[in-house]
mmCIF file of C-alpha atoms and ligand atoms in Angstrom:
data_model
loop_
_atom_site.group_PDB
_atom_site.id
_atom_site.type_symbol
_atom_site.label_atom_id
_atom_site.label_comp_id
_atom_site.label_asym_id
_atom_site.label_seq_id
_atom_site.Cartn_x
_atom_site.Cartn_y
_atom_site.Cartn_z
ATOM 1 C CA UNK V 150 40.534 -12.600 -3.503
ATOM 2 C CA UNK V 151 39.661 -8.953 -3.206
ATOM 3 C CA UNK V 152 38.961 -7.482 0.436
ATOM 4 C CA UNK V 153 35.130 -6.599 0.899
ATOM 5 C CA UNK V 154 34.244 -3.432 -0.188
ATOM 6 C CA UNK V 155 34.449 -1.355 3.130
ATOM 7 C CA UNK V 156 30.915 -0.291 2.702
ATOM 8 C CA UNK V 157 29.873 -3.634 2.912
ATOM 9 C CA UNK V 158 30.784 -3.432 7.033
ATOM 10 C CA UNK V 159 29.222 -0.717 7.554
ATOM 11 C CA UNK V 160 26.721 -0.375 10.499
ATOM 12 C CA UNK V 161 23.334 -0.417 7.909
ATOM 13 C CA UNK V 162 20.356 -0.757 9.779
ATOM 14 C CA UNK V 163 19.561 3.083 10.244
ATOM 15 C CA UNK V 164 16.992 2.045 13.054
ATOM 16 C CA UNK V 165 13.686 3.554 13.513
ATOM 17 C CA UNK V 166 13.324 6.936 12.512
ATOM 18 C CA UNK V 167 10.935 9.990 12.372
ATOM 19 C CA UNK V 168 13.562 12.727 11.360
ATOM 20 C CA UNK V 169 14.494 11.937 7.698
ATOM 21 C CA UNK V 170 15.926 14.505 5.634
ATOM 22 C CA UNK V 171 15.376 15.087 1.853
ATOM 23 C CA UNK V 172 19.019 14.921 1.400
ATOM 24 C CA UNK V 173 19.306 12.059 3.652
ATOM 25 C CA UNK V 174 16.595 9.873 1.760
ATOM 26 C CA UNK V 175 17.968 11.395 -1.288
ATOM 27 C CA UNK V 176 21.586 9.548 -0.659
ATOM 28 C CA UNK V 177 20.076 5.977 -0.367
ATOM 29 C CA UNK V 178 18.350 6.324 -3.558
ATOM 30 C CA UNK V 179 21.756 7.169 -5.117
ATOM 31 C CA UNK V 180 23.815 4.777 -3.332
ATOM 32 C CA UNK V 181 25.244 1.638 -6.304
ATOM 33 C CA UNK V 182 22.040 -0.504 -6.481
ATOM 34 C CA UNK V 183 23.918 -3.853 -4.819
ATOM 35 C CA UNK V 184 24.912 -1.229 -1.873
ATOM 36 C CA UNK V 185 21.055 -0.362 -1.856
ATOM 37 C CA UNK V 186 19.854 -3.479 -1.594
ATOM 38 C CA UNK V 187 22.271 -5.147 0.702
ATOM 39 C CA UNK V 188 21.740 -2.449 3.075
ATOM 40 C CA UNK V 189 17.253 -3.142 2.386
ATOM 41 C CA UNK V 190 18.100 -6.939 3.014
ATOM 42 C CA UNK V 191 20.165 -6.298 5.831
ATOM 43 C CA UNK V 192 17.684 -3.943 8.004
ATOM 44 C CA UNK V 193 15.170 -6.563 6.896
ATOM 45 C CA UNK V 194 16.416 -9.491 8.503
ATOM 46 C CA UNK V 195 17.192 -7.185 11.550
ATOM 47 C CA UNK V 196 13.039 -6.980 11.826
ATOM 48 C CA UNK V 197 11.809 -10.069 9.933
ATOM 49 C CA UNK V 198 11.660 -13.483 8.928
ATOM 50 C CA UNK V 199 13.168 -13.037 5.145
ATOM 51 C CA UNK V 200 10.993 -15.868 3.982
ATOM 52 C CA UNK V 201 7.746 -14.737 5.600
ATOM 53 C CA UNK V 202 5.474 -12.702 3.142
ATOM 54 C CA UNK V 203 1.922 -11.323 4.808
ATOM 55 C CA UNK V 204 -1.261 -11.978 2.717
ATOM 56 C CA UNK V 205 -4.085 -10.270 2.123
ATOM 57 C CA UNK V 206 -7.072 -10.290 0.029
ATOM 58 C CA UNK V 207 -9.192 -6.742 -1.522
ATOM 59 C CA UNK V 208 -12.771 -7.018 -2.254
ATOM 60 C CA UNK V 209 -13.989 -3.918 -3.690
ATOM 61 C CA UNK V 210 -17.562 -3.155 -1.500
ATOM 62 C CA UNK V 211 -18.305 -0.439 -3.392
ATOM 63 C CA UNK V 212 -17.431 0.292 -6.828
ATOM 64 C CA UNK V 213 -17.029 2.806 -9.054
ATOM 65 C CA UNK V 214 -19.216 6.360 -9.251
ATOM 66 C CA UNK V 215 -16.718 8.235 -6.825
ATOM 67 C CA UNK V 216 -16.690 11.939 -6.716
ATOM 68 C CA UNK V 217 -12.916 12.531 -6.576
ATOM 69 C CA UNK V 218 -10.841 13.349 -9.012
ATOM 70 C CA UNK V 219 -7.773 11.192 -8.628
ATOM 71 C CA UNK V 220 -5.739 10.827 -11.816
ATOM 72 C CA UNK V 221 -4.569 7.181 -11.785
ATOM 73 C CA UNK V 222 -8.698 5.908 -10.687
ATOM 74 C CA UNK V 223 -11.053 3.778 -12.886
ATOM 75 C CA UNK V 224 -13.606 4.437 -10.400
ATOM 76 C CA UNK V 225 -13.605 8.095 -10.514
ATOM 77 C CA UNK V 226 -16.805 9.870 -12.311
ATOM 78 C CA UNK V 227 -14.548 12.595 -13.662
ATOM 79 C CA UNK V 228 -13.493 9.799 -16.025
ATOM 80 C CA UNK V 229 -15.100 7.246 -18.829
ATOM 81 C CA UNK V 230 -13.485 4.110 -18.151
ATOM 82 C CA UNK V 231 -16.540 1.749 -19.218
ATOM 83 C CA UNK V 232 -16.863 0.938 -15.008
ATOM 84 C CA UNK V 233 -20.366 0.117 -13.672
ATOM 85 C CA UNK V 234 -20.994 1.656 -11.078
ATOM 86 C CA UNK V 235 -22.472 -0.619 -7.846
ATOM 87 C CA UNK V 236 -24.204 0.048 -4.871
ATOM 88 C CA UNK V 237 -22.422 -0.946 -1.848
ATOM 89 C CA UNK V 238 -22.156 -5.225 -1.125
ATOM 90 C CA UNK V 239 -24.692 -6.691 1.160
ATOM 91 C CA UNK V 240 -23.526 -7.946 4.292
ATOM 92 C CA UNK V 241 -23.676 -11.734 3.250
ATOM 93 C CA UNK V 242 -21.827 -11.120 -0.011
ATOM 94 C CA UNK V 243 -19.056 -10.095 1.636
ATOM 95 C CA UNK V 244 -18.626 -12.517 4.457
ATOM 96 C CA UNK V 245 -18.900 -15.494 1.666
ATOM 97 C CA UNK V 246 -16.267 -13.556 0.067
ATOM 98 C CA UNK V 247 -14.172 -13.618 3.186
ATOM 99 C CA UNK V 248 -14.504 -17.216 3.509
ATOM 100 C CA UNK V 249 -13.534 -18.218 0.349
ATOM 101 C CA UNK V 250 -10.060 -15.605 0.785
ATOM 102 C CA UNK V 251 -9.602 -17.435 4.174
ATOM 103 C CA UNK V 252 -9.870 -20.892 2.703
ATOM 104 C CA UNK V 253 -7.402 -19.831 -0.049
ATOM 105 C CA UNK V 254 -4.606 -18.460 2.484
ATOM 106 C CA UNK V 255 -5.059 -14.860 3.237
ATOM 107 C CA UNK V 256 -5.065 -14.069 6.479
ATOM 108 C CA UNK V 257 -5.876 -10.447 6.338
ATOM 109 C CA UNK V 258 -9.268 -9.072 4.356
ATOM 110 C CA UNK V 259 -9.461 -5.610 3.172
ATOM 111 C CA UNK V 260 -12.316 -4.275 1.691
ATOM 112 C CA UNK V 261 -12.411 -1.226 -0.228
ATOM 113 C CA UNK V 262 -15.163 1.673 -1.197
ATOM 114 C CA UNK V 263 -15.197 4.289 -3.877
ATOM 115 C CA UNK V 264 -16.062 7.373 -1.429
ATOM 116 C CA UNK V 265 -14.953 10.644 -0.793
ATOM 117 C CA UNK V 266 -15.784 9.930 2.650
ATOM 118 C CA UNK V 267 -18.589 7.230 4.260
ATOM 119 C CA UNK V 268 -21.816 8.345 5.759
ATOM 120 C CA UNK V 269 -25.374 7.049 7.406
ATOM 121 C CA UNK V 270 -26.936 3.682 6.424
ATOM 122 C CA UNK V 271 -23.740 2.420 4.575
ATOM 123 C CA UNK V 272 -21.025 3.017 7.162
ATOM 124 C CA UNK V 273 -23.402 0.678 9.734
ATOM 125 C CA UNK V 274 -23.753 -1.500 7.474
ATOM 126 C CA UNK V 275 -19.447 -1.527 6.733
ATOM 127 C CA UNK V 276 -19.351 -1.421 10.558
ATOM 128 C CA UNK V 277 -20.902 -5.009 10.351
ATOM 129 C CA UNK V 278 -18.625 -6.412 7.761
ATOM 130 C CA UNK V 279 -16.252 -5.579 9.795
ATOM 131 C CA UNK V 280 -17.853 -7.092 12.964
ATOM 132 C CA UNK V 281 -18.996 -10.184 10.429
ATOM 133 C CA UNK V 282 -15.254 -10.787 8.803
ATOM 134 C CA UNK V 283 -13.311 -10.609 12.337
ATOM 135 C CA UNK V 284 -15.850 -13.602 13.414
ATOM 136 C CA UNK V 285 -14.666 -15.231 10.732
ATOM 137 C CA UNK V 286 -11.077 -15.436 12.296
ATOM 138 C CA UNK V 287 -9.644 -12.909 9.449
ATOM 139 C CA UNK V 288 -7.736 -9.497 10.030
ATOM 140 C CA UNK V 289 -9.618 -6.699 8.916
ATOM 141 C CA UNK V 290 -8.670 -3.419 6.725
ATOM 142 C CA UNK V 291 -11.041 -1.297 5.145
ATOM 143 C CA UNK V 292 -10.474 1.680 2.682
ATOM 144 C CA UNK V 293 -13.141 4.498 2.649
ATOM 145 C CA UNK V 294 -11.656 7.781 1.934
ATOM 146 C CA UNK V 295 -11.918 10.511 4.804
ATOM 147 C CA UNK V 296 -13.098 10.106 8.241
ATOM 148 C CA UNK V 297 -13.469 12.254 11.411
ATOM 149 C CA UNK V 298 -12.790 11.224 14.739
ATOM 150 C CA UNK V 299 -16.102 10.085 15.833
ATOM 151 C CA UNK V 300 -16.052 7.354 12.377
ATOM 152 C CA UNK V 301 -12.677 5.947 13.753
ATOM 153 C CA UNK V 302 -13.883 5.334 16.842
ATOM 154 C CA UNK V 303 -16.775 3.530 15.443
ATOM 155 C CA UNK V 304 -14.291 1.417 13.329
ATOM 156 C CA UNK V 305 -12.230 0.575 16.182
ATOM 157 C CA UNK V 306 -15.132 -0.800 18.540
ATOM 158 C CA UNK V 307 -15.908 -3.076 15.717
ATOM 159 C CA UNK V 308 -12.671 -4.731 15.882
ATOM 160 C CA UNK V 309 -11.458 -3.304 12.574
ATOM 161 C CA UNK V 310 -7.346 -4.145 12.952
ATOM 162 C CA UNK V 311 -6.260 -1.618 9.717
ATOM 163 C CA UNK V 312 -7.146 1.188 7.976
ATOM 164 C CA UNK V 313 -6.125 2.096 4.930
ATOM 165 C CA UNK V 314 -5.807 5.491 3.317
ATOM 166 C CA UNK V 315 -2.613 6.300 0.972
ATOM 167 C CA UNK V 316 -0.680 9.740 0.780
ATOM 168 C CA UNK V 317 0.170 8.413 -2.673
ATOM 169 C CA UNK V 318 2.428 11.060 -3.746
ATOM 170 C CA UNK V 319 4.487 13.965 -2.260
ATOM 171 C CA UNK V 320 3.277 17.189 -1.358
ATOM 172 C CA UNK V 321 4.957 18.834 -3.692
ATOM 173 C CA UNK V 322 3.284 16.874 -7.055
ATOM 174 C CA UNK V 323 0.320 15.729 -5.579
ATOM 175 C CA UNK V 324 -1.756 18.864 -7.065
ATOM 176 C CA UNK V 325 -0.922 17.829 -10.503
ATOM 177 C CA UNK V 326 -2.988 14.415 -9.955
ATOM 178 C CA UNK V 327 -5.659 14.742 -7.139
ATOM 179 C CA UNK V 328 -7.310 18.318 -6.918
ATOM 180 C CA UNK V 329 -10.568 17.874 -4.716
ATOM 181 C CA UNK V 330 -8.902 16.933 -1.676
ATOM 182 C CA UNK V 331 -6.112 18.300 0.109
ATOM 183 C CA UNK V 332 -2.678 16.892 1.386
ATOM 184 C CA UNK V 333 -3.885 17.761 4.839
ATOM 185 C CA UNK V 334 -7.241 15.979 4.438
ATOM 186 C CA UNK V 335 -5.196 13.234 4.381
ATOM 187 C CA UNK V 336 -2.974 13.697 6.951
ATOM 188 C CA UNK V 337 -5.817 14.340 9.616
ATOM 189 C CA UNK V 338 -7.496 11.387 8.039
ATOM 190 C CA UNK V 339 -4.854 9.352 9.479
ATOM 191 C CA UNK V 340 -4.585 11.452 12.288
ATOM 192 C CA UNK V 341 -7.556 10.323 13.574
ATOM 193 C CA UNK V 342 -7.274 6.421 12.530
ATOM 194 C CA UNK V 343 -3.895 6.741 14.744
ATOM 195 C CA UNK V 344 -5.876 8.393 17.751
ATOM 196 C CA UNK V 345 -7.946 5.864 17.790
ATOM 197 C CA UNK V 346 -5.460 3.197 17.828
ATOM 198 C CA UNK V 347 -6.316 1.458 14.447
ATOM 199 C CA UNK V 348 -3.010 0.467 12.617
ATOM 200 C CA UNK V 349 -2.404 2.450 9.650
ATOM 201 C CA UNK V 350 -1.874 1.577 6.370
ATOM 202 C CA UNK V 351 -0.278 4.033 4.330
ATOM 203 C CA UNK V 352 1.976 3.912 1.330
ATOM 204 C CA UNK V 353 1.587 5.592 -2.131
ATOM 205 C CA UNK V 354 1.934 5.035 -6.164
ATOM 206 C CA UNK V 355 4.728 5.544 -8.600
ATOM 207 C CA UNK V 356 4.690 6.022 -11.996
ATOM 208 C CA UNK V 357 2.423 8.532 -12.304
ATOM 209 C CA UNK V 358 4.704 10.843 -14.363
ATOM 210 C CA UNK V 359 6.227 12.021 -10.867
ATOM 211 C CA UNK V 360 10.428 12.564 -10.825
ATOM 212 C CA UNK V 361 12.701 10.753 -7.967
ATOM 213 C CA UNK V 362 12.591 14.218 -5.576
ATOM 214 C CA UNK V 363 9.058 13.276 -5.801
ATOM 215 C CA UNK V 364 9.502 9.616 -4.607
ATOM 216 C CA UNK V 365 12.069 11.009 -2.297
ATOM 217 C CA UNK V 366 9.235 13.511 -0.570
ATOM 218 C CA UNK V 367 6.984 10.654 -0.638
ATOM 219 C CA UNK V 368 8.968 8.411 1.220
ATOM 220 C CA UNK V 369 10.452 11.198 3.879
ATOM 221 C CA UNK V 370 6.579 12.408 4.640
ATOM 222 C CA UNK V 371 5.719 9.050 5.376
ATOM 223 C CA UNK V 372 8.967 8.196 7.586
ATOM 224 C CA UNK V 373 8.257 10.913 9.250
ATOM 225 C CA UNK V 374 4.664 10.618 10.272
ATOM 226 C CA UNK V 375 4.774 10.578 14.244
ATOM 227 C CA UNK V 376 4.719 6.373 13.671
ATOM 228 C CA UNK V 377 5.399 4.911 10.769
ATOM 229 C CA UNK V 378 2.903 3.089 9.301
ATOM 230 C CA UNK V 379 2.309 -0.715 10.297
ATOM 231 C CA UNK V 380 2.226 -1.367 6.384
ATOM 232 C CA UNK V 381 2.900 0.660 3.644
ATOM 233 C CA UNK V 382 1.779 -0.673 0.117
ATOM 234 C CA UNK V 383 3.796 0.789 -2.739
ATOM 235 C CA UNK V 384 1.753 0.402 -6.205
ATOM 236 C CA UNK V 385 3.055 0.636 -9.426
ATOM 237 C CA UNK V 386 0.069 2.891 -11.414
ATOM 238 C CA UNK V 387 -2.119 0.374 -12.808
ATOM 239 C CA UNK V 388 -2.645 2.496 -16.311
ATOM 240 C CA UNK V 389 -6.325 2.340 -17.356
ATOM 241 C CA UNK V 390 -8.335 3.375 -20.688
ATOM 242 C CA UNK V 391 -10.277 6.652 -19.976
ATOM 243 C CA UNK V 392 -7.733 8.145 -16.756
ATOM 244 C CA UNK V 393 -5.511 10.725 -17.202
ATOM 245 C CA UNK V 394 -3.273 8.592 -16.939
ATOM 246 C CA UNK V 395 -3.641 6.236 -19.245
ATOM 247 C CA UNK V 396 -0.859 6.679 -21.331
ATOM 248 C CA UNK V 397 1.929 7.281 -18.452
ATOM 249 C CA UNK V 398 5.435 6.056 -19.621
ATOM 250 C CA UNK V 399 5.264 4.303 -16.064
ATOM 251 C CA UNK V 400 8.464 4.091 -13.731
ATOM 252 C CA UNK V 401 11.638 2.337 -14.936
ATOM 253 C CA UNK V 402 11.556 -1.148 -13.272
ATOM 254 C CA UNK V 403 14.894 -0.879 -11.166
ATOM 255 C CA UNK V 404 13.838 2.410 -9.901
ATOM 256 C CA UNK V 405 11.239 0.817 -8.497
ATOM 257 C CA UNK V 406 12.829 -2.039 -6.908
ATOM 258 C CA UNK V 407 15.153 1.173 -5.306
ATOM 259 C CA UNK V 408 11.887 2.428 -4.046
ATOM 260 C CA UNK V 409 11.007 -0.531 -1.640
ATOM 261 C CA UNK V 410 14.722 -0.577 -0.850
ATOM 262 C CA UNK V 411 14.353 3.590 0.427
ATOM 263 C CA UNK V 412 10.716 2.404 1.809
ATOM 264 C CA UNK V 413 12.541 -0.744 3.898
ATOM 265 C CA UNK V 414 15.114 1.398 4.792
ATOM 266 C CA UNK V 415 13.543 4.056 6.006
ATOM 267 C CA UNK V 416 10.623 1.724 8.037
ATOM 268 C CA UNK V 417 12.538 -1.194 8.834
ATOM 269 C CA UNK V 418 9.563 -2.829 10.926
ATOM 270 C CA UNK V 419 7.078 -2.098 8.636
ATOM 271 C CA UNK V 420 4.901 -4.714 6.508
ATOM 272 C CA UNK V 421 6.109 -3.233 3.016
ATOM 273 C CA UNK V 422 3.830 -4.098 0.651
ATOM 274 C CA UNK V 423 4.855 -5.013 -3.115
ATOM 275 C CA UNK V 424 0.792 -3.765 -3.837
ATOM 276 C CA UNK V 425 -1.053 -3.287 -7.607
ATOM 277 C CA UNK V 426 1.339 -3.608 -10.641
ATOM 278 C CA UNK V 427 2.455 -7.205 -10.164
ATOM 279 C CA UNK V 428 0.307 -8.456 -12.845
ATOM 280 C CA UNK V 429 2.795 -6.241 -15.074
ATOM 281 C CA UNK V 430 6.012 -7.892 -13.638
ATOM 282 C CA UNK V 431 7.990 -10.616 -14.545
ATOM 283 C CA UNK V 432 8.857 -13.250 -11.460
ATOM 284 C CA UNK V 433 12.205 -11.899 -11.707
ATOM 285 C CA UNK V 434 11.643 -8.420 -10.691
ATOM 286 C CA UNK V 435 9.071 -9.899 -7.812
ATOM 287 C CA UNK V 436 11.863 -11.465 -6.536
ATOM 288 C CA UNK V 437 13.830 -8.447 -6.371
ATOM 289 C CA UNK V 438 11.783 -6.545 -4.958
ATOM 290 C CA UNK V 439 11.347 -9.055 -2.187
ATOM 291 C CA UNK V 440 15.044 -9.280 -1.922
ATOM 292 C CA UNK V 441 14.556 -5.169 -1.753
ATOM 293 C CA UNK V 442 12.865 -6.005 1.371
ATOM 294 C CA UNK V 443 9.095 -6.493 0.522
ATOM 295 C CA UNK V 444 6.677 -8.434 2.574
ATOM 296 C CA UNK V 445 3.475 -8.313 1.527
ATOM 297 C CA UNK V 446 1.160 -8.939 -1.038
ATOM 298 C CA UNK V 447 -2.624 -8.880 -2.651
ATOM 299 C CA UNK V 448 -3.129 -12.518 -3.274
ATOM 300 C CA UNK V 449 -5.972 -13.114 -5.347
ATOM 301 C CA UNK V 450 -7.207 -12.218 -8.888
ATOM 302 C CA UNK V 451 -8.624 -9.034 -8.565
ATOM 303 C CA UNK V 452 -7.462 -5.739 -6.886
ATOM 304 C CA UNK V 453 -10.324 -3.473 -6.933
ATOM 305 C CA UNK V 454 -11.671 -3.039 -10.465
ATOM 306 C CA UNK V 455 -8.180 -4.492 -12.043
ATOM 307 C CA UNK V 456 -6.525 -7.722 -12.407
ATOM 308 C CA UNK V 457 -3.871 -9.442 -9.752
ATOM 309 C CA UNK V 458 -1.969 -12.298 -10.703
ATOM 310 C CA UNK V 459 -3.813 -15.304 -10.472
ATOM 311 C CA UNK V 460 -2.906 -17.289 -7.257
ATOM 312 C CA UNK V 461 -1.413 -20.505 -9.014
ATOM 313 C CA UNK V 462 1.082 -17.854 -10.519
ATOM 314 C CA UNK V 463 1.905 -16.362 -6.916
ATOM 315 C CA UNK V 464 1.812 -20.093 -5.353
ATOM 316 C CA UNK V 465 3.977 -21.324 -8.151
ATOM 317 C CA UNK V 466 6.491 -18.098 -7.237
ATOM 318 C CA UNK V 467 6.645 -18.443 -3.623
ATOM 319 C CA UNK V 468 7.510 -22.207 -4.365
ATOM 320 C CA UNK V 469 10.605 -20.780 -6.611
ATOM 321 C CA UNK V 470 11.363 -18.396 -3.927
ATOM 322 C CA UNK V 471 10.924 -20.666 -1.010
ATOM 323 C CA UNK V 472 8.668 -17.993 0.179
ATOM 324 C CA UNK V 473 5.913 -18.830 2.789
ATOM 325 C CA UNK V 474 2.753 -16.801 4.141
ATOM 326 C CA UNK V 475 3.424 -15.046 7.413
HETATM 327 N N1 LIG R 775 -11.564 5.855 -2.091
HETATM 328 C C1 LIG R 775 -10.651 5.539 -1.077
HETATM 329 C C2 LIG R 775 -9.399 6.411 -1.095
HETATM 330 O O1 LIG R 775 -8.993 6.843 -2.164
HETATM 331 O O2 LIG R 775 -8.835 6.601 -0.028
HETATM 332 C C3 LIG R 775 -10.252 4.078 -1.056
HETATM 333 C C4 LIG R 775 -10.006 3.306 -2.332
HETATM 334 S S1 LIG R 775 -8.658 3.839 -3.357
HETATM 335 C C5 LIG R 775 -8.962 2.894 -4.825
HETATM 336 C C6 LIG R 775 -7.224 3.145 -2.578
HETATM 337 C C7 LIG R 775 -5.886 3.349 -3.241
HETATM 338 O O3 LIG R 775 -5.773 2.550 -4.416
HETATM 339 C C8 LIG R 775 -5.512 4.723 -3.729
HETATM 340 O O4 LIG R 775 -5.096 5.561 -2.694
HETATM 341 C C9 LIG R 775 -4.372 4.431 -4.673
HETATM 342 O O5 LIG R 775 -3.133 4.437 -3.998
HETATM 343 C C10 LIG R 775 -4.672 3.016 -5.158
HETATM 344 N N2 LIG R 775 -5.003 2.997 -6.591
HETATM 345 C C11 LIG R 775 -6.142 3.425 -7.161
HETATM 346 N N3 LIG R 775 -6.092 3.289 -8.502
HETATM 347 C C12 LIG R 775 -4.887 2.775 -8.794
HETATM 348 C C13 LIG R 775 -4.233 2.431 -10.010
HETATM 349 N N4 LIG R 775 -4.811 2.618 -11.199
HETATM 350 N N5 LIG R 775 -2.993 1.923 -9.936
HETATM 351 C C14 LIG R 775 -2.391 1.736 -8.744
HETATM 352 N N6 LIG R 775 -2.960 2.049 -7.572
HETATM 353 C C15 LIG R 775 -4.187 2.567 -7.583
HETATM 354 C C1 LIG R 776 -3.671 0.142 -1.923
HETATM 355 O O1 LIG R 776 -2.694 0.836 -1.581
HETATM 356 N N1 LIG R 776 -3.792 -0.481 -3.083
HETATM 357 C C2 LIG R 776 -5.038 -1.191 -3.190
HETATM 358 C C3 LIG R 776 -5.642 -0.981 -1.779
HETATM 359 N N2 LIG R 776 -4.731 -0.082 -1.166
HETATM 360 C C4 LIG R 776 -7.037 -0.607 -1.605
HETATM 361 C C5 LIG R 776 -5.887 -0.782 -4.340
HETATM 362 C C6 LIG R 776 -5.217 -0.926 -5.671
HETATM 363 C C7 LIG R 776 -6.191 -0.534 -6.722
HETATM 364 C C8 LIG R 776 -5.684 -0.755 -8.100
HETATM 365 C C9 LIG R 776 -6.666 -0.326 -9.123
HETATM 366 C C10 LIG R 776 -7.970 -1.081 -9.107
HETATM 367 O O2 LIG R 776 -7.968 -2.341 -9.065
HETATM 368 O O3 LIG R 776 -9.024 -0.434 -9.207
HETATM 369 FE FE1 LIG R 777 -12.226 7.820 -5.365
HETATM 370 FE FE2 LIG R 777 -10.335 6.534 -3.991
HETATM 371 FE FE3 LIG R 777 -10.460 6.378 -6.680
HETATM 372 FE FE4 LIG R 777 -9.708 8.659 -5.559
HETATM 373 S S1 LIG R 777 -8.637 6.675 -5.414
HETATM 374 S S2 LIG R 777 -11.196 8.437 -7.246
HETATM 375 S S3 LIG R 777 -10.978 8.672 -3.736
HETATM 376 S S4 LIG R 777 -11.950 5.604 -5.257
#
């Protein structure tokens, strides 16, 4: 029998990091895919149960009608996508929502809201969701664009647990999809939620046209933020009628499963989250990506304003993959 390749027993877990290079990131994404991954799985196991997968649910509070101008969004009002717009949940609709996610397995509810940024009588009233779905024994993690200091202090005395709010692309590409909001704006953004001592949630989306320097940048900025995030979803673009987007190519499936490898990699303690897209991909590149190193999912039918798989498909896949919920 041949010797291992002397690769193979290498030291691989690169530990945790906050001084990535381009060229450093770069090199992983090059590295033979079985190198790639066996290195992903590796630093994995070094920080988690392989089997474990975290679960949480979205529930979109507030849909549609937003005012920014992101490429990829159904919601935005820069484009027709045939949404309806809707005024923000009522408190009740959302806790019965939270119930039912709760009785179905997720431990972890996020809810999410079409703003630039929240203000008045509707961030109260998100304050007591928040406030509402922690009594019901659930994690909570909302999305609601920018906030200053003074909101994410607010959050955090409601007992919100994660907040999340995406750099979705790298600096340098980022112009060509989002233009009425700054890089910075959300880099103070999460500033703040860090300040406050609400875990972040922070990842981005590929296959929006970008190139692999792009996914490179992506990945360094957010290794590099002064702690890495405590999850980091990675979406695959969700194309939809009426974006900009609509009629993306999309990212080549392997190069995807090499970006949760970089993503593991390069945040080895991190929840990585395998996030929209899944209702695109077949079982068998689900399972690599959790071989990649993946630990989280959506679980539930709906993202926001799209589909998810439906959860006898992801039941009936975790029982082929002897995968549990964390
Ligand atoms: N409005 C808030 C904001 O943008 O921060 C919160 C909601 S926004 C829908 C949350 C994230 O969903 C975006 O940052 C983006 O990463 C992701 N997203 C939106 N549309 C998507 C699509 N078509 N495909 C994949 N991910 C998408
Ligand atoms: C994240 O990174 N992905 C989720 C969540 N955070 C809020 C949203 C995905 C949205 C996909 C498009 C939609 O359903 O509207
Ligand atoms: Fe608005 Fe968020 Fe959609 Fe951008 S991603 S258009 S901020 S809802």
């Amino acid at each position: 029998m041949n010797k291992p390749s002397p690769r193979l027993s290498e030291n691989t877990d690169p530990g945790v990091r906050h001084d990535w290079s381009r060229t450093e990131v770069r090199s992983f994404f090059e590295l033979p895919f079985n190198d790639l991954l066996y290195r992903a799985q590796t630093a994995h196991r070094r920080h988690f149960d392989p089997t474990a997968v975290q679960i949480s649910t979205l529930l979109s509070i507030k849909t549609g009608g937003c005012p920014e101008d992101c490429g990829y969004c159904p919601q935005s009002v820069h484009y027709d996508t045939g949404l309806e717009p809707e005024a923000l949940l009522d408190v009740e609709e959302v806790v019965t929502a939270a119930r039912r996610a709760r009785e179905a397995g997720a431990t972890r509810f996020c809810m999410g809201a079409a703003w630039r940024n929240p203000r008045g009588g509707n961030f109260e009233r998100v304050l007591e969701m928040v406030r509402r779905v922690r009594a019901e024994g659930l994690e909570t993690c909302v999305t609601l664009g920018m906030l200053d200091a003074e909101q994410t202090r607010a959050l955090k005395q409601a007992g919100i647990d994660y907040y999340n709010h995406n750099l979705d692309t790298s600096p340098e590409f980022y112009g060509e999809i989002i233009t009425t909001r700054r890089y910075q704006d959300r880099l103070d953004t999460l500033g703040y939620v860090r300040d406050a001592g609400i875990n972040v949630c922070c990842g981005g989306i590929v296959g929006l046209g970008e190139s692999r320097a792009d996914r490179v940048s992506l990945l360094c900025e957010l290794a590099n933020l002064p702690e890495h995030p405590a999850s980091v979803p990675i979406n695959q673009l969700v194309k939809v009628a009426g974006t900009p987007l609509e009629n993306e190519p999309g990212i080549e499936p392997l190069e995807f499963v090499r970006t949760i490898a970089v993503a593991r990699l390069l945040m080895p303690a991190s929840w990585v989250r395998l996030s929209a897209g899944r209702s695109e991909m077949t079982d068998e590149l689900q399972a690599l990506c959790f071989l990649a190193g993946a630990n989280s999912i959506f679980y539930g039918e709906k993202l926001l304003t799209t589909g998810n798989p439906d959860t006898a498909r992801d039941d009936a896949l975790f029982e082929k993959l002897g995968l549990r919920p964390a």
